[in-house]
mmCIF file of C-alpha atoms (C1' of nucleotides) in Angstrom:
data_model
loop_
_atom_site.group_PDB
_atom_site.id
_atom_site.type_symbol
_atom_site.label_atom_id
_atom_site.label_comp_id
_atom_site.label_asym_id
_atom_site.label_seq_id
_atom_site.Cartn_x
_atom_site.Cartn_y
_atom_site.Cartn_z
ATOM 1 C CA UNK A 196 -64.979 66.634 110.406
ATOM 2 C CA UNK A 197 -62.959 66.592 113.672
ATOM 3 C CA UNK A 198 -59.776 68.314 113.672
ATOM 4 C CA UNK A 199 -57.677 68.279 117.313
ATOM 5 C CA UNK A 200 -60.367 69.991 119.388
ATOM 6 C CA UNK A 201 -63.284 68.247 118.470
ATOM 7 C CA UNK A 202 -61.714 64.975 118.739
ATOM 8 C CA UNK A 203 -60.442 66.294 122.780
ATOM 9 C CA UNK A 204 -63.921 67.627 123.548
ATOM 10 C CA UNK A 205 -65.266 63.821 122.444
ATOM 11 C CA UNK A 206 -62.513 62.436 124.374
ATOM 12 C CA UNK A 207 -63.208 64.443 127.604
ATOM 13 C CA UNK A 208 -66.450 64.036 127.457
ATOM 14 C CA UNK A 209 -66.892 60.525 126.971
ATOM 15 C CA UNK A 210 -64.239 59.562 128.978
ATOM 16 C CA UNK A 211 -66.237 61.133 131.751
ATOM 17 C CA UNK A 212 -69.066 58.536 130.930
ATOM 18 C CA UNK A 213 -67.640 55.186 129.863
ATOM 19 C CA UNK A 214 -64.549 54.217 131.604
ATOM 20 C CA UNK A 215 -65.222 51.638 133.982
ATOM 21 C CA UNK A 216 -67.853 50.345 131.734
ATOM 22 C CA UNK A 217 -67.552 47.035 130.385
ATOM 23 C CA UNK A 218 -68.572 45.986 126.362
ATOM 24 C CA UNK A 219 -71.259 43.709 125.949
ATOM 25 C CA UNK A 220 -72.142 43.467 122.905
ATOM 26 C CA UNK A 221 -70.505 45.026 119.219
ATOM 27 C CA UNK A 222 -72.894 45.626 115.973
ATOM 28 C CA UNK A 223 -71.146 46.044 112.740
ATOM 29 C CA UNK A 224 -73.952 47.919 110.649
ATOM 30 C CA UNK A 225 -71.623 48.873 108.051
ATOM 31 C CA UNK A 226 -68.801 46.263 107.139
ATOM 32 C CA UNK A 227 -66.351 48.732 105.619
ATOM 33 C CA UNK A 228 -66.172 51.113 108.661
ATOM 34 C CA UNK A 229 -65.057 48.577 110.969
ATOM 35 C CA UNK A 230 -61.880 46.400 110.819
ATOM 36 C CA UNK A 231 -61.263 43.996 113.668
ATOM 37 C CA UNK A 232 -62.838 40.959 115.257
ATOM 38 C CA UNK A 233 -65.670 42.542 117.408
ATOM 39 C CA UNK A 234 -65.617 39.125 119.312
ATOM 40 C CA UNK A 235 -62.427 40.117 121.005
ATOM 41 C CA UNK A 236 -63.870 43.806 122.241
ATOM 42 C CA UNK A 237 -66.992 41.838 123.962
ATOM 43 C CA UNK A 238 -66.469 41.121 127.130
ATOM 44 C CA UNK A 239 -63.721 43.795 127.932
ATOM 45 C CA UNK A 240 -64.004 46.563 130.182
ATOM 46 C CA UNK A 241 -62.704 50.085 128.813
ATOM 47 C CA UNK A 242 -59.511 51.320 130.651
ATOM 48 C CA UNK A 243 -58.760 54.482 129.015
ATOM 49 C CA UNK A 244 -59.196 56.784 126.676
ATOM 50 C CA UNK A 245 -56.702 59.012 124.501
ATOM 51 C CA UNK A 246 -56.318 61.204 121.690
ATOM 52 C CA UNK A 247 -53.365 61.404 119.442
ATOM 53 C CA UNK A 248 -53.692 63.949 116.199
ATOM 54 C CA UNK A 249 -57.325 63.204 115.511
ATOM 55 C CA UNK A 250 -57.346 59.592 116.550
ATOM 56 C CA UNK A 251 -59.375 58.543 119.032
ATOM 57 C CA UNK A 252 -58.129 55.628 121.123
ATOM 58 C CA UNK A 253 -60.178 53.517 123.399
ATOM 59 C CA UNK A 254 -57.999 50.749 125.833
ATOM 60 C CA UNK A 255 -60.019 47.932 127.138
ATOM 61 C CA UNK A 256 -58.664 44.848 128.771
ATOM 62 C CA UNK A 257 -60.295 42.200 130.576
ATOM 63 C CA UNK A 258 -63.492 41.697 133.066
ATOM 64 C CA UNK A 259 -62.425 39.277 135.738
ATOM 65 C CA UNK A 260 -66.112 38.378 136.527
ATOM 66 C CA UNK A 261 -67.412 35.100 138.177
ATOM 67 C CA UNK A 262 -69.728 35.303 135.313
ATOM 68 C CA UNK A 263 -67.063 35.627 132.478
ATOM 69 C CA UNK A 264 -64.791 33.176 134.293
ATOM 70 C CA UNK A 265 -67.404 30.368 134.218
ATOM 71 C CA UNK A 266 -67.615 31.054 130.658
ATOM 72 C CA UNK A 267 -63.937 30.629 129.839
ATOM 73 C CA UNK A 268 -63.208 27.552 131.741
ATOM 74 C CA UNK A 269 -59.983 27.020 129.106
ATOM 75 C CA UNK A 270 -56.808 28.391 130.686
ATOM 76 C CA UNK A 271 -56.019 29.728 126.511
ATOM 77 C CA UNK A 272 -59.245 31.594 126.491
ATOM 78 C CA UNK A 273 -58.451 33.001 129.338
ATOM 79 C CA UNK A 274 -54.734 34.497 128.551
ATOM 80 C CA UNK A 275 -56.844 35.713 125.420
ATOM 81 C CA UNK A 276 -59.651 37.220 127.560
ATOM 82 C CA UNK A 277 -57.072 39.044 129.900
ATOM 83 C CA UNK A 278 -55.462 40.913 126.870
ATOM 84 C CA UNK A 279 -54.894 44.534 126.296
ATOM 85 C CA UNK A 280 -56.724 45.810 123.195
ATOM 86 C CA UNK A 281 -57.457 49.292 121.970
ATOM 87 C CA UNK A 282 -60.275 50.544 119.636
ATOM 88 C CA UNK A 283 -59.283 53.345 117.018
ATOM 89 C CA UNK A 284 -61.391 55.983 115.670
ATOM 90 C CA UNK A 285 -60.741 58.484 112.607
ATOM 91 C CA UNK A 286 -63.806 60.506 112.502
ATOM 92 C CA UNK A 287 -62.767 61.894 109.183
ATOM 93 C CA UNK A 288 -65.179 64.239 108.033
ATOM 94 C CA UNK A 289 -69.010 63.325 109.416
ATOM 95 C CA UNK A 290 -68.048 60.994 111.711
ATOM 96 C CA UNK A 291 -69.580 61.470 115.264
ATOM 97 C CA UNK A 292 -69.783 59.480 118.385
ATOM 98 C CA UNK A 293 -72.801 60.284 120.245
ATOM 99 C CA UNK A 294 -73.478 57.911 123.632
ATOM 100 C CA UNK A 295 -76.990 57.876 124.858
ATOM 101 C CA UNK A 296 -77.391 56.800 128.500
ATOM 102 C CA UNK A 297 -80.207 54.767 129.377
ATOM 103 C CA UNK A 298 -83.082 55.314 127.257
ATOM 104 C CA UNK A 299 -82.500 59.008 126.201
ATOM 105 C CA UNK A 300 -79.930 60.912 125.204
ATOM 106 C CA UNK A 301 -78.166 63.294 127.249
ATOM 107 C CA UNK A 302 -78.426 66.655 125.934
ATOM 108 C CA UNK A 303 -80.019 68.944 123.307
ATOM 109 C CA UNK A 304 -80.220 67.457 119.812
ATOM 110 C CA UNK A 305 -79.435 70.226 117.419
ATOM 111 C CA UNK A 306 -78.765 68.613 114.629
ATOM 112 C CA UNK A 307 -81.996 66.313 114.507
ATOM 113 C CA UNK A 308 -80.960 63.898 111.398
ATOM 114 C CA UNK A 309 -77.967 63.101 113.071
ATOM 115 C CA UNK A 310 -78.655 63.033 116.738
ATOM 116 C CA UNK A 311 -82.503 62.080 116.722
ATOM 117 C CA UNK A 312 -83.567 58.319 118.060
ATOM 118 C CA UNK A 313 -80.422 56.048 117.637
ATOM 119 C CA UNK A 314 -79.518 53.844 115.778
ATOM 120 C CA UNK A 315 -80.204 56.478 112.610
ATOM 121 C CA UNK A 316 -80.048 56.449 109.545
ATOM 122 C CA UNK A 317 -75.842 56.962 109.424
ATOM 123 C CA UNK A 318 -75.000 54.960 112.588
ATOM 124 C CA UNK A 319 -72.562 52.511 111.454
ATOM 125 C CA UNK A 320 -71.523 50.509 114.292
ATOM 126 C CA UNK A 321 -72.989 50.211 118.396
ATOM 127 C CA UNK A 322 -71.090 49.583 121.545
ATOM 128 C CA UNK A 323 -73.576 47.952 124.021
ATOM 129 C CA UNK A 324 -72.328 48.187 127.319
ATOM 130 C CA UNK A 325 -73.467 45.615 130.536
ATOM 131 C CA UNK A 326 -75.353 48.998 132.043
ATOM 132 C CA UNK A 327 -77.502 49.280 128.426
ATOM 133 C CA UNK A 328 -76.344 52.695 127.687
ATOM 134 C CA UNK A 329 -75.265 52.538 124.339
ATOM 135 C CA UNK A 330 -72.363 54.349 122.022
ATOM 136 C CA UNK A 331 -73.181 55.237 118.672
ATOM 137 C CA UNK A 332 -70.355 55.769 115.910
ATOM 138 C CA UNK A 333 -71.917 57.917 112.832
ATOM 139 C CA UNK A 334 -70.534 58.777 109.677
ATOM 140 C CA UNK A 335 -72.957 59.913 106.730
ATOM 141 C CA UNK A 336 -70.250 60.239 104.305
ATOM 142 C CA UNK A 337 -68.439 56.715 105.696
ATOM 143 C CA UNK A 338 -65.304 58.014 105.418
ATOM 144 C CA UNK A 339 -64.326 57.678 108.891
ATOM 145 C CA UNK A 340 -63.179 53.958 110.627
ATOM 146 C CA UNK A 341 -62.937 52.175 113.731
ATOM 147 C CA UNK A 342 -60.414 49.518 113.783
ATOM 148 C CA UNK A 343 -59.692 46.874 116.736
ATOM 149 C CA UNK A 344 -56.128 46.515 117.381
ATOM 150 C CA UNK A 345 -53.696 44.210 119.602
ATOM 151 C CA UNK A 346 -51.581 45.193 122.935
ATOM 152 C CA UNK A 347 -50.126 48.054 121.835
ATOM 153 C CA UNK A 348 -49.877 47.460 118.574
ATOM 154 C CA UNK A 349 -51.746 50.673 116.876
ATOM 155 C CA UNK A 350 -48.460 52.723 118.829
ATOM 156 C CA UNK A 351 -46.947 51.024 115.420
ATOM 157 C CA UNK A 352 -49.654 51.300 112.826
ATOM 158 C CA UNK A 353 -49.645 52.443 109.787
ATOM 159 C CA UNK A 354 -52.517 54.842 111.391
ATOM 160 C CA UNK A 355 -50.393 56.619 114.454
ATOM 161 C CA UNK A 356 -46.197 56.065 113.322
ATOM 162 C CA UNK A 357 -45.602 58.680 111.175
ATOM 163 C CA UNK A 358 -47.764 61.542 112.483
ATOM 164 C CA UNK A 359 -46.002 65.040 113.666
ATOM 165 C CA UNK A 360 -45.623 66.389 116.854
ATOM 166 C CA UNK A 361 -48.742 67.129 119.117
ATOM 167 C CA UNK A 362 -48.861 70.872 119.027
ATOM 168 C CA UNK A 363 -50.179 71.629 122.307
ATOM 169 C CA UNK A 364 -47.264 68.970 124.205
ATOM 170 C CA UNK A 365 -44.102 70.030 125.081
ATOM 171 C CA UNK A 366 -42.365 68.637 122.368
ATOM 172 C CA UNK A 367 -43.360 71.150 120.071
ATOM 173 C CA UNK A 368 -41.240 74.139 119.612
ATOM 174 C CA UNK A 369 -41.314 76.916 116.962
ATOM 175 C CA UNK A 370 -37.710 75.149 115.816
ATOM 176 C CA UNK A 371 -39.935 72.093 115.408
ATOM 177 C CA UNK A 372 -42.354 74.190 113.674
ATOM 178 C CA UNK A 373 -40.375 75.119 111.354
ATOM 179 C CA UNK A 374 -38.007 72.437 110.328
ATOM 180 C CA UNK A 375 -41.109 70.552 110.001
ATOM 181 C CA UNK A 376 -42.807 73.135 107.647
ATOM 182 C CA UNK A 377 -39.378 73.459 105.350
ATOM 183 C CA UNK A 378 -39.350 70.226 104.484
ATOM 184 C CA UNK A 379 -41.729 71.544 102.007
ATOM 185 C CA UNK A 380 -40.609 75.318 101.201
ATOM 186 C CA UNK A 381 -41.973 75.784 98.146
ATOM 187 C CA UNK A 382 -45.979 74.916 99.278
ATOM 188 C CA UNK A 383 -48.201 77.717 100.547
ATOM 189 C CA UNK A 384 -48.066 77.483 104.555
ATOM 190 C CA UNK A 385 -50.931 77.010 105.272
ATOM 191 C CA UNK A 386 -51.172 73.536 103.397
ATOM 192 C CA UNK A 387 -48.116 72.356 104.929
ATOM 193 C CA UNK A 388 -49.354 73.118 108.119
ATOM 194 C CA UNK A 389 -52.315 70.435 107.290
ATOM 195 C CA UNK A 390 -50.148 67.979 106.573
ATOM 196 C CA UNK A 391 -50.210 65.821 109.892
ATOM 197 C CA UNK A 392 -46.529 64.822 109.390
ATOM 198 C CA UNK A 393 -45.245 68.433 109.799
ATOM 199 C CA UNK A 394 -47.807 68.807 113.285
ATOM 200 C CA UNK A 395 -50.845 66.349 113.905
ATOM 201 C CA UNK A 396 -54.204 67.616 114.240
ATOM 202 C CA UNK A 397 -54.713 70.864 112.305
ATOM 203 C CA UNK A 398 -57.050 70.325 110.015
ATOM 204 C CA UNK A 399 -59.073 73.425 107.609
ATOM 205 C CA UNK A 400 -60.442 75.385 110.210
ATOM 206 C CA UNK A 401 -57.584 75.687 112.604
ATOM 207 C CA UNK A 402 -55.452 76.084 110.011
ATOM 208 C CA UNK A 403 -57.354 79.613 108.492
ATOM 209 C CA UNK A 404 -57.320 80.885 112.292
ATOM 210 C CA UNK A 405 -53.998 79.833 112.873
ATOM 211 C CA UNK A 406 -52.993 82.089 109.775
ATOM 212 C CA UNK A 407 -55.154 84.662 111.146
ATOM 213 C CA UNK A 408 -53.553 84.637 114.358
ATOM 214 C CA UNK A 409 -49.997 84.925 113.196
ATOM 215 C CA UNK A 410 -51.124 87.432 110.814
ATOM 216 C CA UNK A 411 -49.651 85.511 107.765
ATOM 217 C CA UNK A 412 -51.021 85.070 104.751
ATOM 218 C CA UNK A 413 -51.892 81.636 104.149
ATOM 219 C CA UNK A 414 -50.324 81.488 100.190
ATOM 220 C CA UNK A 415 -47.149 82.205 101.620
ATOM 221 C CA UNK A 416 -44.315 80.071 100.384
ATOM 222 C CA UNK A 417 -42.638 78.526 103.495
ATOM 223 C CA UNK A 418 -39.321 79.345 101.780
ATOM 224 C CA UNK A 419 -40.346 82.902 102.471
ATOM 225 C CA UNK A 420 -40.770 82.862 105.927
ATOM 226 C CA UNK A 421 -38.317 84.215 108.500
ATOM 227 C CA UNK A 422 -38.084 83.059 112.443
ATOM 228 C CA UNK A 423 -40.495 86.175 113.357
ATOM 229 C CA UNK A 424 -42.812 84.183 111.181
ATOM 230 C CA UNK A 425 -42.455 80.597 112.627
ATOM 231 C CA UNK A 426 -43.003 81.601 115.818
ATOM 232 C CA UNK A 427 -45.704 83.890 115.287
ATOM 233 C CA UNK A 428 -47.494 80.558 113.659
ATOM 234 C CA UNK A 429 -46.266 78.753 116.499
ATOM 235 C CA UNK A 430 -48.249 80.764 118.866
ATOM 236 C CA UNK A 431 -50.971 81.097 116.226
ATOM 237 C CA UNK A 432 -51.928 77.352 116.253
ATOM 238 C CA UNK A 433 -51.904 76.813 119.648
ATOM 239 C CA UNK A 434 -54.262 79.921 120.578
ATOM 240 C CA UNK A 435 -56.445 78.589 117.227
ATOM 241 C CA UNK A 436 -56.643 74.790 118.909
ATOM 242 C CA UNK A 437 -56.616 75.869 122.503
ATOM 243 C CA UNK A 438 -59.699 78.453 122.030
ATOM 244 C CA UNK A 439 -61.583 75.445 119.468
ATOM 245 C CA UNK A 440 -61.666 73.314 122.966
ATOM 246 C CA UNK A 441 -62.061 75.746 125.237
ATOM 247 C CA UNK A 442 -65.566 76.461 123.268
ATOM 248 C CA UNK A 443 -66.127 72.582 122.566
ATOM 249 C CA UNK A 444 -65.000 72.248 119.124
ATOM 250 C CA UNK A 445 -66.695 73.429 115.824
ATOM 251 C CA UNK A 446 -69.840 72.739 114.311
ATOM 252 C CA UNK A 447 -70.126 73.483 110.480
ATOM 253 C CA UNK A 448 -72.516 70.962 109.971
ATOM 254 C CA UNK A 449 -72.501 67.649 111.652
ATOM 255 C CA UNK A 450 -70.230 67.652 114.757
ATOM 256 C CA UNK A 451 -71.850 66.845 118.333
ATOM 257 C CA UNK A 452 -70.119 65.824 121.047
ATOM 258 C CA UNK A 453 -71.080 62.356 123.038
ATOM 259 C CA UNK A 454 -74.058 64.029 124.679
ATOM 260 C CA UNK A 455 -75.107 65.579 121.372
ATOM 261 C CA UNK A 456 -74.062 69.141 122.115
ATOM 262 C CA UNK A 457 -72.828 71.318 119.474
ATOM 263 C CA UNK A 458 -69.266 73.394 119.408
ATOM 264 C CA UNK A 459 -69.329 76.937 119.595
ATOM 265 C CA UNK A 460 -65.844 78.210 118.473
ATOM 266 C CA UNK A 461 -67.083 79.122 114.718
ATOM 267 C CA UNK A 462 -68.934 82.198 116.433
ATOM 268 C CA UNK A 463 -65.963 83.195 117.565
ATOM 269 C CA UNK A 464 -63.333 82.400 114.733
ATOM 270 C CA UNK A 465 -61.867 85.589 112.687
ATOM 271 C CA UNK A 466 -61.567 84.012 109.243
ATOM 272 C CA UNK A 467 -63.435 80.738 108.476
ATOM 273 C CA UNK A 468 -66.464 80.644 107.083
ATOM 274 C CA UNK A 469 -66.365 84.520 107.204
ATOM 275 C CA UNK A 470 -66.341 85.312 103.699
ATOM 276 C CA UNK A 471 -67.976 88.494 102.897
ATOM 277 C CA UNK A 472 -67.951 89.731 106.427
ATOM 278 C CA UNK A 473 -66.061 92.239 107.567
ATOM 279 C CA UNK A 474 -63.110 91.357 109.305
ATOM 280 C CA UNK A 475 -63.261 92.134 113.258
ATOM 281 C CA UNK A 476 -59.271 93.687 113.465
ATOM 282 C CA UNK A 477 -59.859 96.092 110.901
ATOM 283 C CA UNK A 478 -63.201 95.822 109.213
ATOM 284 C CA UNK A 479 -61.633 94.712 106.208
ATOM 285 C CA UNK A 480 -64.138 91.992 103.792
ATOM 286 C CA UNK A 481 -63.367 88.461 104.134
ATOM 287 C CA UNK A 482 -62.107 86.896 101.079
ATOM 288 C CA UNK A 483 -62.031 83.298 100.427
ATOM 289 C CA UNK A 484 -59.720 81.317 97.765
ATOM 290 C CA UNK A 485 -58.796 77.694 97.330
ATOM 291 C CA UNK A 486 -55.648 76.609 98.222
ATOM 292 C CA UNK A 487 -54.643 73.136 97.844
ATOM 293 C CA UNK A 488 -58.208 72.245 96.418
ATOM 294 C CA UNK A 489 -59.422 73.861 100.274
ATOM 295 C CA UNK A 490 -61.601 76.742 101.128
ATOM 296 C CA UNK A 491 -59.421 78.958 102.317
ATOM 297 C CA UNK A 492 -59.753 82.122 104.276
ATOM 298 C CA UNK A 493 -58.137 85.352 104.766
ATOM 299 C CA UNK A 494 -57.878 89.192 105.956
ATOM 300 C CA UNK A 495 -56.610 90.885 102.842
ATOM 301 C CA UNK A 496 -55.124 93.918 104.830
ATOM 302 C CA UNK A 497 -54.094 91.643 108.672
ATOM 303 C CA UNK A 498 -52.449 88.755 106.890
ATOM 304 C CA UNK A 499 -49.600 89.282 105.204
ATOM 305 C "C1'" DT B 207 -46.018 67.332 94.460
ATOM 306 C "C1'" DG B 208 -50.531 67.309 92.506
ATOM 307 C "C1'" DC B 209 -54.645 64.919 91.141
ATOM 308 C "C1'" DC B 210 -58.361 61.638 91.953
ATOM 309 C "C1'" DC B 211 -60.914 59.001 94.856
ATOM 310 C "C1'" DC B 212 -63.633 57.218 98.828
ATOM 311 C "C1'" DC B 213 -69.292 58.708 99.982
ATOM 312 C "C1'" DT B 214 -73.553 61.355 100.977
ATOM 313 C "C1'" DG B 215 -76.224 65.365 101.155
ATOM 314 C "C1'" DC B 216 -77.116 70.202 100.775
ATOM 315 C "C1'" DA B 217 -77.043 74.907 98.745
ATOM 316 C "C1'" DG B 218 -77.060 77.627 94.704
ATOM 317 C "C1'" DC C 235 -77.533 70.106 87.529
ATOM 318 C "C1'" DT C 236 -72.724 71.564 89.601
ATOM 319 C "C1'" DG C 237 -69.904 72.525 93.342
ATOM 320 C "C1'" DC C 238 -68.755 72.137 97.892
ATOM 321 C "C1'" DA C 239 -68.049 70.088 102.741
ATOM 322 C "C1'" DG C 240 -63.938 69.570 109.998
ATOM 323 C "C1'" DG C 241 -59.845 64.149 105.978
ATOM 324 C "C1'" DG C 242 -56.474 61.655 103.988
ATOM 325 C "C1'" DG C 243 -54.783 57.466 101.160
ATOM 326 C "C1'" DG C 244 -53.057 55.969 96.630
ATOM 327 C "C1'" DC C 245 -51.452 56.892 92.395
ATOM 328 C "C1'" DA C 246 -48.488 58.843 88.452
#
DNA sequence: TGCCCCCTGCAG
DNA sequence: CTGCAGGGGGCA
């Protein structure tokens, strides 16, 4: 499900809620989306949280309580306890965090199978922090993870190391753009530009609007492209990922935010999920193809 | 580079 | 029943 902006409106939003908090208590109701000891996330107190291509990070590090001390009496448990660790999410495609404070969740619930009571029937794992509000990670489809890593360590995982540029930092140029996107010249753009090694987090949707945007069709060889073109997609995927979180992300089907909201930017997307309509440049019909085994949307007459 | 797969549920 | 869905890893 989340691409960038859903992943940043989960991030804002929960950050808002849960830093400070500490971890009581980790249940693992699904064995294969978790990997990690939850023993060494109890305990811990969340630091920070952080975002990089559609990874969700979570730092925690220790709780110097009197009540935590007394426990760890051993000068080793201790050094363990005071450890940095961070918690990794990959919401994949139905993966959803929802955190419900207190007894109730926050919010409307507008997609009632996956945001009714909690747990439900998809929760996979829960994050009980020492205030009892709760965090819920979904995933009907289990194709999403968490995974508890050491200090530092996920900055080298197999996960985070070889992902492209972040598109909306200032490391990312149109030259970055496109050097990136020739290493594969003779793909259609628009799959290359899903390919988080070429720029991290633009997944289906953004993708289609980023096309839109630059007014390039999306089966367009890269080989074909001229610099007019580059930085016309340039500018076209950071309008596509900046509007998706300024209107809280997209919701096909399942995405909520923490507080079980829903994202808006779909009603106001040119291209995906359009087909049939008529387009709102020109008033052209909205076809759809499949690229790269993707539904794929397009502007016959504005996307050349 | 292109398939197939992971898994579940919904629409046609 | 078949096909399709915000992703991406592994394989030939």
């Amino acid at each position: 499900m989340p691409e960038l902006p859903e992943v940043e409106t989960i991030k804002l939003s929960l950050q808002r809620k849960i830093v400070g908090l500490v971890i009581k208590k980790v249940e693992v109701k699904s064995q294969n989306s978790f990997s990690g000891d939850p023993q060494e996330v109890e305990g811990k107190k969340v630091l920070n949280l952080w975002r990089r291509a559609k990874v969700l990070g979570i730092d925690i590090g220790s709780y110097q309580s009197s009540a935590i001390s007394r426990q760890t009496k051993q000068k080793s448990l201790k050094a363990e306890d005071r450890r940095l660790m961070t918690i990794l999410f990959h919401l994949k495609m139905t993966g959803q965090l929802i955190y419900e404070d207190g007894k109730r969740l926050i919010g409307g619930h507008p997609t009632p199978d996956m945001t009714g009571p909690m747990p439900g029937k998809h929760t996979r794992v829960i994050f009980e922090f020492s205030d009892g509000s709760r965090l819920f990670f979904n995933d009907q489809r289990k194709f999403g993870w968490v995974k508890v890593m050491g200090p530092r360590s996920w900055a080298m995982s197999r996960e985070l190391k070889e992902l492209g540029p972040e598109p909306l930092e200032k490391g990312f140029t149109w030259e970055v753009l496109k050097n990136n996107l020739l290493r594969h010249k003779s793909q259609p753009v628009k799959v290359t530009m899903m390919d988080q090694k070429v720029v991290s987090g633009v997944g289906n949707i953004y993708a289609n609007e980023a096309c839109f945007n630059a007014g390039i069709d999306p089966r367009t060889k890269v080989a074909a492209l001229g610099d007019e073109n580059f930085k016309k997609l340039y500018r076209g995927i950071i309008k596509s990922l900046q509007d998706g979180i300024k209107h809280g992300g997209s919701t096909r089907a399942h995405f909520v935010d923490p507080e079980g909201r829903k994202g808006y930017f779909l009603d106001y997307a040119h291209v995906y999920g359009k087909e049939g309509q008529k387009c709102k440049k020109c008033g052209t019909v909205i076809k759809k193809i499949t690229l790269g085994g993707r539904g794929t949307y397009l502007c016959p007459i504005c996307q050349k």
